[in-house]
mmCIF file of C-alpha atoms in Angstrom:
data_model
loop_
_atom_site.group_PDB
_atom_site.id
_atom_site.type_symbol
_atom_site.label_atom_id
_atom_site.label_comp_id
_atom_site.label_asym_id
_atom_site.label_seq_id
_atom_site.Cartn_x
_atom_site.Cartn_y
_atom_site.Cartn_z
ATOM 1 C CA MET A 1 -55.079 -94.488 -192.050
ATOM 2 C CA ILE A 2 -52.464 -93.792 -189.369
ATOM 3 C CA LYS A 3 -48.754 -94.420 -189.888
ATOM 4 C CA ARG A 4 -46.551 -95.143 -186.911
ATOM 5 C CA GLN A 5 -42.826 -95.731 -186.820
ATOM 6 C CA VAL A 6 -41.546 -98.647 -184.739
ATOM 7 C CA GLY A 7 -37.789 -98.891 -185.205
ATOM 8 C CA ASN A 8 -37.330 -99.345 -188.947
ATOM 9 C CA ALA A 9 -40.793 -100.839 -189.401
ATOM 10 C CA ALA A 10 -43.638 -98.700 -190.647
ATOM 11 C CA ILE A 11 -46.852 -99.893 -188.989
ATOM 12 C CA LEU A 12 -50.144 -98.865 -190.570
ATOM 13 C CA PHE A 13 -53.494 -98.828 -188.775
ATOM 14 C CA PHE A 14 -56.759 -98.599 -190.711
ATOM 15 C CA ASP A 15 -60.083 -97.211 -189.565
ATOM 16 C CA SER A 16 -62.206 -99.371 -191.887
ATOM 17 C CA PHE A 17 -62.089 -102.590 -193.870
ATOM 18 C CA GLU A 18 -62.334 -100.724 -197.173
ATOM 19 C CA ASN A 19 -59.346 -98.510 -196.390
ATOM 20 C CA CYS A 20 -57.146 -101.479 -195.605
ATOM 21 C CA LEU A 21 -57.792 -103.212 -198.952
ATOM 22 C CA PRO A 22 -54.937 -101.625 -200.951
ATOM 23 C CA PHE A 23 -52.429 -102.496 -198.228
ATOM 24 C CA ALA A 24 -52.473 -106.106 -199.411
ATOM 25 C CA GLY A 25 -50.213 -105.056 -202.234
ATOM 26 C CA MET A 26 -47.968 -102.751 -200.233
ATOM 27 C CA VAL A 27 -46.235 -105.708 -198.673
ATOM 28 C CA LEU A 28 -44.837 -106.462 -202.127
ATOM 29 C CA LEU A 29 -42.690 -103.401 -202.194
ATOM 30 C CA LEU A 30 -41.858 -102.803 -198.570
ATOM 31 C CA LYS A 31 -38.526 -101.069 -198.895
ATOM 32 C CA CYS A 32 -35.588 -103.131 -197.684
ATOM 33 C CA ASP A 33 -32.462 -101.243 -196.632
ATOM 34 C CA ASP A 34 -29.135 -102.189 -198.204
ATOM 35 C CA VAL A 35 -28.240 -103.908 -194.937
ATOM 36 C CA MET A 36 -30.852 -106.629 -194.568
ATOM 37 C CA LYS A 37 -32.272 -107.042 -191.087
ATOM 38 C CA THR A 38 -31.879 -110.792 -190.852
ATOM 39 C CA GLY A 39 -32.009 -112.195 -187.364
ATOM 40 C CA SER A 40 -34.634 -113.322 -184.893
ATOM 41 C CA ALA A 41 -37.945 -112.145 -183.487
ATOM 42 C CA ASN A 42 -39.622 -113.013 -180.198
ATOM 43 C CA LEU A 43 -43.327 -113.880 -180.173
ATOM 44 C CA PRO A 44 -45.677 -115.146 -177.436
ATOM 45 C CA LEU A 45 -46.890 -118.701 -177.824
ATOM 46 C CA HIS A 46 -50.543 -118.966 -178.857
ATOM 47 C CA GLY A 47 -52.634 -122.110 -178.851
ATOM 48 C CA GLY A 48 -55.073 -123.195 -181.516
ATOM 49 C CA SER A 49 -54.673 -123.035 -185.266
ATOM 50 C CA ALA A 50 -55.854 -120.979 -188.200
ATOM 51 C CA PRO A 51 -59.391 -121.954 -189.241
ATOM 52 C CA ARG A 52 -59.610 -123.765 -192.543
ATOM 53 C CA TRP A 53 -61.462 -120.954 -194.311
ATOM 54 C CA LEU A 54 -58.714 -118.488 -193.342
ATOM 55 C CA PHE A 55 -55.770 -120.747 -194.223
ATOM 56 C CA GLU A 56 -57.270 -121.430 -197.669
ATOM 57 C CA ARG A 57 -57.421 -117.687 -198.290
ATOM 58 C CA MET A 58 -53.908 -117.202 -196.901
ATOM 59 C CA THR A 59 -52.669 -119.785 -199.384
ATOM 60 C CA LYS A 60 -54.377 -118.078 -202.319
ATOM 61 C CA LEU A 61 -53.201 -114.601 -201.366
ATOM 62 C CA SER A 62 -49.627 -115.696 -200.677
ATOM 63 C CA ARG A 63 -49.554 -117.429 -204.082
ATOM 64 C CA GLU A 64 -50.498 -114.186 -205.828
ATOM 65 C CA ILE A 65 -48.165 -112.044 -203.721
ATOM 66 C CA ILE A 66 -45.125 -114.281 -204.269
ATOM 67 C CA SER A 67 -45.936 -114.660 -207.974
ATOM 68 C CA LEU A 68 -46.218 -110.920 -208.521
ATOM 69 C CA MET A 69 -43.009 -110.312 -206.603
ATOM 70 C CA VAL A 70 -41.155 -112.827 -208.765
ATOM 71 C CA TYR A 71 -42.419 -111.220 -211.967
ATOM 72 C CA GLU A 72 -41.778 -107.662 -210.784
ATOM 73 C CA LEU A 73 -38.688 -108.034 -208.579
ATOM 74 C CA GLY A 74 -37.145 -111.462 -209.177
ATOM 75 C CA THR A 75 -36.492 -114.435 -206.895
ATOM 76 C CA GLU A 76 -33.488 -112.815 -205.228
ATOM 77 C CA ALA A 77 -35.677 -109.982 -203.930
ATOM 78 C CA VAL A 78 -38.281 -112.467 -202.668
ATOM 79 C CA LEU A 79 -35.658 -114.352 -200.644
ATOM 80 C CA ALA A 80 -34.225 -111.093 -199.308
ATOM 81 C CA ARG A 81 -37.604 -109.980 -198.035
ATOM 82 C CA LEU A 82 -38.406 -113.345 -196.468
ATOM 83 C CA SER A 83 -35.147 -113.027 -194.525
ATOM 84 C CA ASP A 84 -36.161 -109.614 -193.180
ATOM 85 C CA PRO A 85 -38.126 -110.092 -189.919
ATOM 86 C CA TYR A 86 -39.925 -106.756 -190.374
ATOM 87 C CA TRP A 87 -41.117 -107.634 -193.857
ATOM 88 C CA PHE A 88 -41.988 -111.200 -192.879
ATOM 89 C CA GLN A 89 -44.050 -109.905 -189.967
ATOM 90 C CA SER A 90 -45.908 -107.554 -192.306
ATOM 91 C CA LEU A 91 -46.583 -110.397 -194.720
ATOM 92 C CA GLY A 92 -48.084 -112.496 -191.938
ATOM 93 C CA CYS A 93 -50.326 -109.609 -190.916
ATOM 94 C CA VAL A 94 -51.428 -108.973 -194.489
ATOM 95 C CA LEU A 95 -52.371 -112.636 -194.726
ATOM 96 C CA GLY A 96 -54.608 -112.154 -191.692
ATOM 97 C CA PHE A 97 -52.680 -113.671 -188.808
ATOM 98 C CA ASP A 98 -52.174 -112.208 -185.350
ATOM 99 C CA TRP A 99 -49.258 -109.795 -185.446
ATOM 100 C CA HIS A 100 -47.832 -110.907 -182.113
ATOM 101 C CA SER A 101 -48.537 -114.638 -182.268
ATOM 102 C CA SER A 102 -45.938 -117.380 -182.629
ATOM 103 C CA GLY A 103 -48.390 -119.024 -185.023
ATOM 104 C CA LEU A 104 -47.709 -116.253 -187.533
ATOM 105 C CA THR A 105 -44.385 -117.882 -188.387
ATOM 106 C CA THR A 106 -45.562 -121.441 -188.927
ATOM 107 C CA THR A 107 -48.832 -120.513 -190.624
ATOM 108 C CA THR A 108 -47.320 -117.907 -192.936
ATOM 109 C CA CYS A 109 -44.547 -120.285 -193.994
ATOM 110 C CA GLY A 110 -47.101 -123.045 -194.502
ATOM 111 C CA ALA A 111 -49.318 -120.788 -196.602
ATOM 112 C CA VAL A 112 -46.397 -119.683 -198.799
ATOM 113 C CA LYS A 113 -45.216 -123.270 -199.245
ATOM 114 C CA GLU A 114 -48.684 -124.474 -200.142
ATOM 115 C CA GLY A 115 -49.353 -121.393 -202.279
ATOM 116 C CA ILE A 116 -46.377 -121.889 -204.607
ATOM 117 C CA LYS A 117 -46.815 -125.657 -204.753
ATOM 118 C CA GLY A 118 -46.973 -126.692 -208.392
ATOM 119 C CA LEU A 119 -45.603 -123.341 -209.553
ATOM 120 C CA GLU A 120 -41.956 -124.025 -208.716
ATOM 121 C CA SER A 121 -40.922 -124.542 -212.333
ATOM 122 C CA GLU A 122 -42.665 -121.362 -213.453
ATOM 123 C CA LEU A 123 -41.524 -119.159 -210.566
ATOM 124 C CA GLY A 124 -38.086 -120.674 -210.009
ATOM 125 C CA ILE A 125 -38.491 -120.549 -206.231
ATOM 126 C CA PHE A 126 -38.950 -123.423 -203.783
ATOM 127 C CA ALA A 127 -40.060 -123.929 -200.177
ATOM 128 C CA CYS A 128 -39.096 -126.947 -198.068
ATOM 129 C CA GLY A 129 -39.604 -127.938 -194.456
ATOM 130 C CA GLY A 130 -42.128 -126.833 -191.893
ATOM 131 C CA LYS A 131 -43.102 -127.539 -188.308
ATOM 132 C CA GLY A 132 -42.110 -130.571 -186.230
ATOM 133 C CA ALA A 133 -41.834 -133.732 -188.311
ATOM 134 C CA ALA A 134 -42.067 -131.680 -191.531
ATOM 135 C CA SER A 135 -38.844 -129.855 -190.614
ATOM 136 C CA ARG A 136 -36.950 -133.151 -190.568
ATOM 137 C CA LYS A 137 -38.038 -133.836 -194.144
ATOM 138 C CA THR A 138 -36.295 -130.707 -195.437
ATOM 139 C CA PRO A 139 -33.135 -132.415 -196.806
ATOM 140 C CA GLY A 140 -35.223 -134.966 -198.684
ATOM 141 C CA GLU A 141 -37.467 -132.284 -200.164
ATOM 142 C CA ILE A 142 -34.472 -130.242 -201.297
ATOM 143 C CA ALA A 143 -32.910 -133.329 -202.903
ATOM 144 C CA ALA A 144 -36.174 -134.156 -204.678
ATOM 145 C CA HIS A 145 -36.383 -130.674 -206.207
ATOM 146 C CA ALA A 146 -32.697 -130.853 -207.167
ATOM 147 C CA ASP A 147 -33.217 -134.162 -208.977
ATOM 148 C CA ARG A 148 -36.326 -132.961 -210.754
ATOM 149 C CA TYR A 149 -34.888 -129.655 -211.947
ATOM 150 C CA SER A 150 -31.243 -130.747 -212.339
ATOM 151 C CA PHE A 151 -29.317 -128.494 -209.990
ATOM 152 C CA ASP A 152 -26.843 -129.167 -207.192
ATOM 153 C CA GLY A 153 -28.774 -129.847 -204.008
ATOM 154 C CA ASP A 154 -25.881 -130.900 -201.766
ATOM 155 C CA ARG A 155 -24.818 -127.354 -200.961
ATOM 156 C CA LEU A 156 -28.412 -126.380 -200.208
ATOM 157 C CA VAL A 157 -28.895 -129.391 -197.938
ATOM 158 C CA TYR A 158 -25.717 -128.422 -196.100
ATOM 159 C CA ALA A 159 -26.951 -124.837 -195.640
ATOM 160 C CA SER A 160 -30.265 -126.114 -194.301
ATOM 161 C CA ARG A 161 -28.649 -128.476 -191.813
ATOM 162 C CA MET A 162 -25.949 -126.043 -190.695
ATOM 163 C CA SER A 163 -28.349 -123.150 -190.095
ATOM 164 C CA ALA A 164 -30.476 -125.439 -187.936
ATOM 165 C CA LYS A 165 -27.413 -126.770 -186.092
ATOM 166 C CA VAL A 166 -26.130 -123.264 -185.379
ATOM 167 C CA ASP A 167 -29.405 -122.079 -183.853
ATOM 168 C CA SER A 168 -29.896 -125.254 -181.842
ATOM 169 C CA ALA A 169 -26.347 -126.017 -180.627
ATOM 170 C CA ALA A 170 -23.994 -123.090 -181.264
ATOM 171 C CA VAL A 171 -26.494 -120.463 -180.085
ATOM 172 C CA GLN A 172 -27.876 -121.684 -176.770
ATOM 173 C CA ASP A 173 -30.409 -119.044 -175.775
ATOM 174 C CA GLY A 174 -33.028 -121.283 -174.176
ATOM 175 C CA TYR A 175 -35.148 -121.733 -177.314
ATOM 176 C CA THR A 176 -35.540 -125.228 -178.772
ATOM 177 C CA LEU A 177 -36.070 -125.297 -182.536
ATOM 178 C CA TYR A 178 -39.312 -126.863 -183.705
ATOM 179 C CA HIS A 179 -39.857 -125.143 -187.054
ATOM 180 C CA HIS A 180 -37.470 -124.900 -190.016
ATOM 181 C CA MET A 181 -38.386 -123.534 -193.442
ATOM 182 C CA PHE A 182 -35.831 -123.386 -196.235
ATOM 183 C CA PHE A 183 -36.560 -121.189 -199.280
ATOM 184 C CA PHE A 184 -34.279 -121.222 -202.342
ATOM 185 C CA ASP A 185 -34.177 -120.489 -206.052
ATOM 186 C CA LYS A 186 -32.675 -122.226 -209.074
ATOM 187 C CA ASP A 187 -29.500 -120.143 -208.833
ATOM 188 C CA GLY A 188 -28.676 -121.561 -205.405
ATOM 189 C CA ARG A 189 -29.617 -118.517 -203.333
ATOM 190 C CA TRP A 190 -31.458 -119.337 -200.129
ATOM 191 C CA ALA A 191 -33.189 -117.970 -197.046
ATOM 192 C CA VAL A 192 -34.120 -119.666 -193.785
ATOM 193 C CA VAL A 193 -36.998 -118.914 -191.428
ATOM 194 C CA GLN A 194 -36.910 -121.058 -188.306
ATOM 195 C CA GLN A 195 -38.400 -120.804 -184.854
ATOM 196 C CA GLY A 196 -37.638 -122.084 -181.373
ATOM 197 C CA MET A 197 -39.784 -122.432 -178.273
ATOM 198 C CA HIS A 198 -38.817 -121.524 -174.704
ATOM 199 C CA GLU A 199 -40.301 -124.049 -172.303
ATOM 200 C CA THR A 200 -40.462 -121.762 -169.282
ATOM 201 C CA ASN A 201 -41.162 -118.180 -170.363
ATOM 202 C CA GLY A 202 -43.896 -118.975 -172.892
ATOM 203 C CA TRP A 203 -42.250 -117.218 -175.837
ATOM 204 C CA ALA A 204 -41.038 -118.289 -179.254
ATOM 205 C CA ARG A 205 -38.045 -116.815 -181.073
ATOM 206 C CA ARG A 206 -37.738 -116.641 -184.842
ATOM 207 C CA TYR A 207 -34.411 -116.773 -186.668
ATOM 208 C CA HIS A 208 -33.830 -115.468 -190.211
ATOM 209 C CA TRP A 209 -30.933 -116.251 -192.539
ATOM 210 C CA LEU A 210 -30.002 -115.022 -196.023
ATOM 211 C CA SER A 211 -27.303 -116.701 -198.101
ATOM 212 C CA SER A 212 -25.825 -113.476 -199.470
ATOM 213 C CA ARG A 213 -25.272 -112.227 -195.913
ATOM 214 C CA VAL A 214 -23.570 -115.392 -194.632
ATOM 215 C CA GLU A 215 -19.805 -115.125 -195.013
ATOM 216 C CA ASP A 216 -19.142 -117.698 -192.296
ATOM 217 C CA PHE A 217 -21.690 -120.117 -190.852
ATOM 218 C CA VAL A 218 -20.094 -119.955 -187.407
ATOM 219 C CA CYS A 219 -19.176 -116.273 -187.103
ATOM 220 C CA GLU A 220 -21.997 -113.735 -186.940
ATOM 221 C CA PRO A 221 -24.216 -115.498 -189.499
ATOM 222 C CA HIS A 222 -27.182 -113.352 -188.407
ATOM 223 C CA SER A 223 -26.396 -109.882 -189.694
ATOM 224 C CA ALA A 224 -28.976 -108.294 -187.368
ATOM 225 C CA VAL A 225 -31.421 -109.505 -184.744
ATOM 226 C CA CYS A 226 -34.843 -108.205 -183.760
ATOM 227 C CA SER A 227 -36.179 -109.144 -180.354
ATOM 228 C CA SER A 228 -37.959 -107.711 -177.349
ATOM 229 C CA HIS A 229 -36.754 -110.316 -174.847
ATOM 230 C CA PHE A 230 -33.174 -111.220 -173.990
ATOM 231 C CA GLY A 231 -31.952 -114.493 -172.569
ATOM 232 C CA GLU A 232 -30.622 -114.612 -169.029
ATOM 233 C CA SER A 233 -28.371 -117.642 -169.577
ATOM 234 C CA VAL A 234 -26.809 -117.679 -173.027
ATOM 235 C CA LEU A 235 -23.911 -119.408 -174.750
ATOM 236 C CA ASN A 236 -23.157 -117.730 -178.067
ATOM 237 C CA MET A 237 -20.486 -119.654 -179.938
ATOM 238 C CA VAL A 238 -21.029 -117.758 -183.195
ATOM 239 C CA ALA A 239 -20.236 -114.333 -181.778
ATOM 240 C CA GLU A 240 -17.188 -112.617 -183.256
ATOM 241 C CA GLU A 241 -15.604 -112.399 -179.809
ATOM 242 C CA ALA A 242 -15.961 -116.187 -179.376
ATOM 243 C CA GLU A 243 -13.277 -116.944 -181.990
ATOM 244 C CA ASP A 244 -10.794 -118.225 -179.386
ATOM 245 C CA SER A 245 -13.469 -120.419 -177.824
ATOM 246 C CA ARG A 246 -14.307 -121.912 -181.226
ATOM 247 C CA GLU A 247 -10.663 -122.619 -182.040
ATOM 248 C CA VAL A 248 -9.898 -124.232 -178.679
ATOM 249 C CA SER A 249 -13.133 -126.253 -178.715
ATOM 250 C CA SER A 250 -12.407 -127.701 -182.139
ATOM 251 C CA SER A 251 -8.835 -128.500 -181.051
ATOM 252 C CA LEU A 252 -10.105 -130.227 -177.909
ATOM 253 C CA ALA A 253 -12.397 -132.357 -180.080
ATOM 254 C CA CYS A 254 -9.269 -133.916 -181.603
ATOM 255 C CA GLU A 255 -7.809 -134.825 -178.205
ATOM 256 C CA LYS A 256 -8.215 -138.233 -176.622
ATOM 257 C CA PRO A 257 -11.599 -138.340 -174.840
ATOM 258 C CA ASP A 258 -10.068 -139.568 -171.564
ATOM 259 C CA LYS A 259 -7.977 -136.411 -171.255
ATOM 260 C CA ILE A 260 -10.960 -134.110 -171.875
ATOM 261 C CA VAL A 261 -13.111 -135.918 -169.322
ATOM 262 C CA ARG A 262 -10.309 -135.705 -166.753
ATOM 263 C CA ASP A 263 -10.099 -131.954 -167.305
ATOM 264 C CA LEU A 264 -13.862 -131.693 -166.944
ATOM 265 C CA LYS A 265 -13.886 -133.591 -163.655
ATOM 266 C CA ARG A 266 -11.014 -131.468 -162.376
ATOM 267 C CA ALA A 267 -12.916 -128.306 -163.292
ATOM 268 C CA SER A 268 -16.024 -129.577 -161.488
ATOM 269 C CA GLU A 269 -14.089 -129.412 -158.214
ATOM 270 C CA LEU A 270 -13.460 -125.686 -158.676
ATOM 271 C CA SER A 271 -15.620 -122.821 -157.481
ATOM 272 C CA LEU A 272 -16.887 -121.363 -160.752
ATOM 273 C CA PRO A 273 -16.944 -117.583 -161.219
ATOM 274 C CA ALA A 274 -20.369 -115.932 -161.429
ATOM 275 C CA ARG A 275 -19.922 -115.028 -165.103
ATOM 276 C CA HIS A 276 -20.423 -118.617 -166.187
ATOM 277 C CA ALA A 277 -23.886 -119.235 -167.575
ATOM 278 C CA VAL A 278 -22.865 -122.800 -168.386
ATOM 279 C CA LEU A 279 -23.242 -125.089 -165.365
ATOM 280 C CA LEU A 280 -21.105 -128.149 -164.840
ATOM 281 C CA SER A 281 -24.062 -129.833 -163.177
ATOM 282 C CA GLU A 282 -25.713 -130.011 -166.621
ATOM 283 C CA ILE A 283 -22.773 -131.924 -168.115
ATOM 284 C CA HIS A 284 -22.471 -135.710 -167.890
ATOM 285 C CA PRO A 285 -18.848 -136.912 -168.363
ATOM 286 C CA ASP A 286 -19.881 -140.383 -169.596
ATOM 287 C CA ARG A 287 -22.111 -138.949 -172.331
ATOM 288 C CA LEU A 288 -19.420 -136.466 -173.289
ATOM 289 C CA HIS A 289 -16.896 -139.317 -173.520
ATOM 290 C CA ARG A 290 -19.114 -141.171 -176.018
ATOM 291 C CA ALA A 291 -19.560 -138.026 -178.114
ATOM 292 C CA LEU A 292 -15.830 -137.262 -178.099
ATOM 293 C CA LEU A 293 -14.966 -140.730 -179.355
ATOM 294 C CA ASN A 294 -16.729 -139.697 -182.557
ATOM 295 C CA THR A 295 -14.936 -136.353 -182.823
ATOM 296 C CA TYR A 296 -11.546 -137.924 -182.022
ATOM 297 C CA GLU A 297 -11.922 -140.292 -184.976
ATOM 298 C CA ARG A 298 -13.052 -137.483 -187.287
ATOM 299 C CA CYS A 299 -10.641 -134.819 -185.951
ATOM 300 C CA PRO A 300 -12.490 -131.699 -187.221
ATOM 301 C CA LYS A 301 -10.282 -128.982 -188.697
ATOM 302 C CA ASN A 302 -12.394 -126.128 -187.343
ATOM 303 C CA PHE A 303 -15.522 -125.329 -185.355
ATOM 304 C CA GLU A 304 -17.831 -125.551 -188.378
ATOM 305 C CA GLU A 305 -16.669 -129.108 -189.051
ATOM 306 C CA LEU A 306 -17.095 -129.923 -185.365
ATOM 307 C CA LEU A 307 -20.631 -128.558 -185.400
ATOM 308 C CA GLY A 308 -21.464 -130.600 -188.483
ATOM 309 C CA ILE A 309 -20.517 -133.955 -186.920
ATOM 310 C CA HIS A 310 -23.527 -136.151 -186.274
ATOM 311 C CA GLY A 311 -24.115 -136.651 -182.565
ATOM 312 C CA ILE A 312 -22.488 -133.395 -181.501
ATOM 313 C CA GLY A 313 -25.222 -131.266 -180.002
ATOM 314 C CA ALA A 314 -25.741 -128.498 -177.506
ATOM 315 C CA LYS A 315 -24.426 -130.385 -174.461
ATOM 316 C CA SER A 316 -21.192 -131.423 -176.190
ATOM 317 C CA ILE A 317 -20.568 -127.898 -177.432
ATOM 318 C CA ARG A 318 -21.332 -126.523 -173.973
ATOM 319 C CA SER A 319 -18.879 -128.925 -172.337
ATOM 320 C CA LEU A 320 -16.059 -128.089 -174.726
ATOM 321 C CA ALA A 321 -16.683 -124.355 -174.378
ATOM 322 C CA LEU A 322 -16.558 -124.559 -170.599
ATOM 323 C CA ILE A 323 -13.304 -126.551 -170.614
ATOM 324 C CA ALA A 324 -11.829 -124.132 -173.167
ATOM 325 C CA ASP A 325 -12.622 -121.299 -170.768
ATOM 326 C CA LEU A 326 -11.687 -122.818 -167.417
ATOM 327 C CA VAL A 327 -8.624 -124.795 -168.484
ATOM 328 C CA TYR A 328 -7.278 -122.922 -171.511
ATOM 329 C CA GLY A 329 -8.473 -119.367 -170.857
ATOM 330 C CA ALA A 330 -10.636 -118.968 -173.999
ATOM 331 C CA PRO A 331 -13.588 -116.976 -172.581
ATOM 332 C CA ILE A 332 -17.172 -118.002 -173.142
ATOM 333 C CA CYS A 333 -19.396 -115.463 -174.903
ATOM 334 C CA VAL A 334 -22.770 -114.994 -173.190
ATOM 335 C CA ARG A 335 -24.053 -112.203 -175.430
ATOM 336 C CA ASP A 336 -27.592 -112.838 -176.629
ATOM 337 C CA PRO A 337 -27.631 -112.475 -180.449
ATOM 338 C CA ALA A 338 -31.120 -110.950 -180.298
ATOM 339 C CA LEU A 339 -32.293 -106.903 -180.710
ATOM 340 C CA PHE A 340 -40.380 -105.121 -183.913
ATOM 341 C CA SER A 341 -50.200 -103.702 -189.694
ATOM 342 C CA PHE A 342 -53.083 -104.985 -189.693
ATOM 343 C CA ALA A 343 -54.543 -105.361 -193.162
ATOM 344 C CA HIS A 344 -57.235 -107.975 -192.786
ATOM 345 C CA GLY A 345 -57.666 -108.252 -189.031
ATOM 346 C CA GLY A 346 -56.522 -111.244 -187.034
ATOM 347 C CA LYS A 347 -57.772 -114.788 -186.643
ATOM 348 C CA ASP A 348 -58.534 -114.140 -182.945
ATOM 349 C CA GLY A 349 -60.503 -111.006 -183.790
ATOM 350 C CA THR A 350 -57.733 -108.563 -182.854
ATOM 351 C CA PRO A 351 -57.897 -105.695 -183.655
ATOM 352 C CA TYR A 352 -61.011 -106.829 -185.490
ATOM 353 C CA PRO A 353 -62.271 -110.055 -187.107
ATOM 354 C CA VAL A 354 -61.123 -110.950 -190.601
ATOM 355 C CA ASP A 355 -63.566 -109.676 -193.208
ATOM 356 C CA ARG A 356 -63.839 -112.493 -195.751
ATOM 357 C CA ARG A 357 -65.250 -110.318 -198.534
ATOM 358 C CA VAL A 358 -62.407 -107.805 -198.284
ATOM 359 C CA TYR A 359 -59.876 -110.653 -198.096
ATOM 360 C CA ASP A 360 -61.244 -112.207 -201.297
ATOM 361 C CA GLU A 361 -61.155 -108.817 -203.028
ATOM 362 C CA SER A 362 -57.507 -108.456 -202.032
ATOM 363 C CA ILE A 363 -56.732 -111.823 -203.608
ATOM 364 C CA ASP A 364 -58.422 -110.672 -206.811
ATOM 365 C CA VAL A 365 -56.433 -107.400 -206.877
ATOM 366 C CA ILE A 366 -53.094 -109.197 -206.630
ATOM 367 C CA LYS A 367 -54.213 -111.934 -209.017
ATOM 368 C CA ARG A 368 -55.060 -109.351 -211.691
ATOM 369 C CA ALA A 369 -51.633 -107.785 -211.189
ATOM 370 C CA VAL A 370 -50.001 -111.192 -211.706
ATOM 371 C CA GLU A 371 -51.938 -111.789 -214.913
ATOM 372 C CA GLN A 372 -50.996 -108.339 -216.207
ATOM 373 C CA ALA A 373 -47.355 -108.949 -215.353
ATOM 374 C CA LYS A 374 -47.428 -112.168 -217.365
ATOM 375 C CA LEU A 375 -48.822 -110.235 -220.332
ATOM 376 C CA GLY A 376 -46.212 -107.508 -220.015
ATOM 377 C CA SER A 377 -48.534 -104.940 -218.452
ATOM 378 C CA SER A 378 -47.790 -103.707 -214.952
ATOM 379 C CA GLU A 379 -50.438 -101.049 -214.363
ATOM 380 C CA THR A 380 -51.746 -102.593 -211.148
ATOM 381 C CA ALA A 381 -48.261 -103.335 -209.881
ATOM 382 C CA ALA A 382 -47.214 -99.774 -210.670
ATOM 383 C CA ALA A 383 -50.167 -98.495 -208.652
ATOM 384 C CA LEU A 384 -49.168 -100.685 -205.752
ATOM 385 C CA ARG A 385 -45.608 -99.409 -206.044
ATOM 386 C CA ARG A 386 -46.839 -95.819 -205.851
ATOM 387 C CA LEU A 387 -48.911 -96.800 -202.851
ATOM 388 C CA SER A 388 -45.772 -98.113 -201.176
ATOM 389 C CA ARG A 389 -44.516 -94.550 -200.838
ATOM 390 C CA TYR A 390 -46.449 -94.476 -197.581
ATOM 391 C CA TYR A 391 -43.912 -97.029 -196.401
ATOM 392 C CA GLU A 392 -40.746 -95.168 -197.360
ATOM 393 C CA LEU A 393 -38.784 -94.093 -194.304
#
């Protein structure tokens, strides 16, 4: 076994299938620093899907891993680790997916969701959402769990919608969201794992959120960001230095639409400075007028309320930010919010094909640990914890 340090992530390489077997449990206790590394990760887009035989095993193994973590560490620790892009990446690799594939995000989330299905009452942790059409069902799934287990789902639905709105409209980095997974527990703590696709550069970017780290949905909600690619044309309305832009934009939303459109048309006649990543040619005054009629009637008190208004998307936010800069001197922030293990091989055979026998043995190891934890014995878990010393930084 070879250990390599990549940033704060400890990456382990194994010279045989047998030697990689114990690593399946190490992901349980991957040490998380006091400052969680929530943020985003960039991954190349890969076609195809996980074969059925692999996804079935991923589901079984993720069920045992999450169950053991709940029994040993509690639901809060599970959510914290899911919000850590380093840990999440390790989990996907342990489950047998390609370490650098965009499919790791969607398939790992799907396996965890399917793995804990039916165990929500026992574990006290829930998973809602998914890819494409499944992501749009998230609010309904949260509400259904809230009704069944009698807890307040409105706040959780709001957190789900606002995190998606921030990363699709307030952070305009060129990545269009297509995957949204919302994890939460009975105490109202939550974590978000969502992913966007860039249509031109062929990469996907993953965003992580953790409720305990979010003091303000619209001011630095990502406490850290992991990424290897940076956007060339970015509008970051949730940056700390964009406070003036947020305040002016929300104030403009309460103005009469005709006045805002006049200012926009006047600005379009100017020669824009090179610093502007937001182009007036992308803004349509008539569409903006229709959107502002809605905001004028609602008159949002702040930027978060503005962002939460139905019908206000990326183009409306972009228009208001540009006017706030050109007309009222509130500068636009163009800082990209972005800054990464093989246990069972990868589905594409990299660095080697998945060994089904070893994978099944790994499931059995974790399953035995879960059963022991239920009975009050933690010998296997303790062994895995000792094994995790290889991971300590």
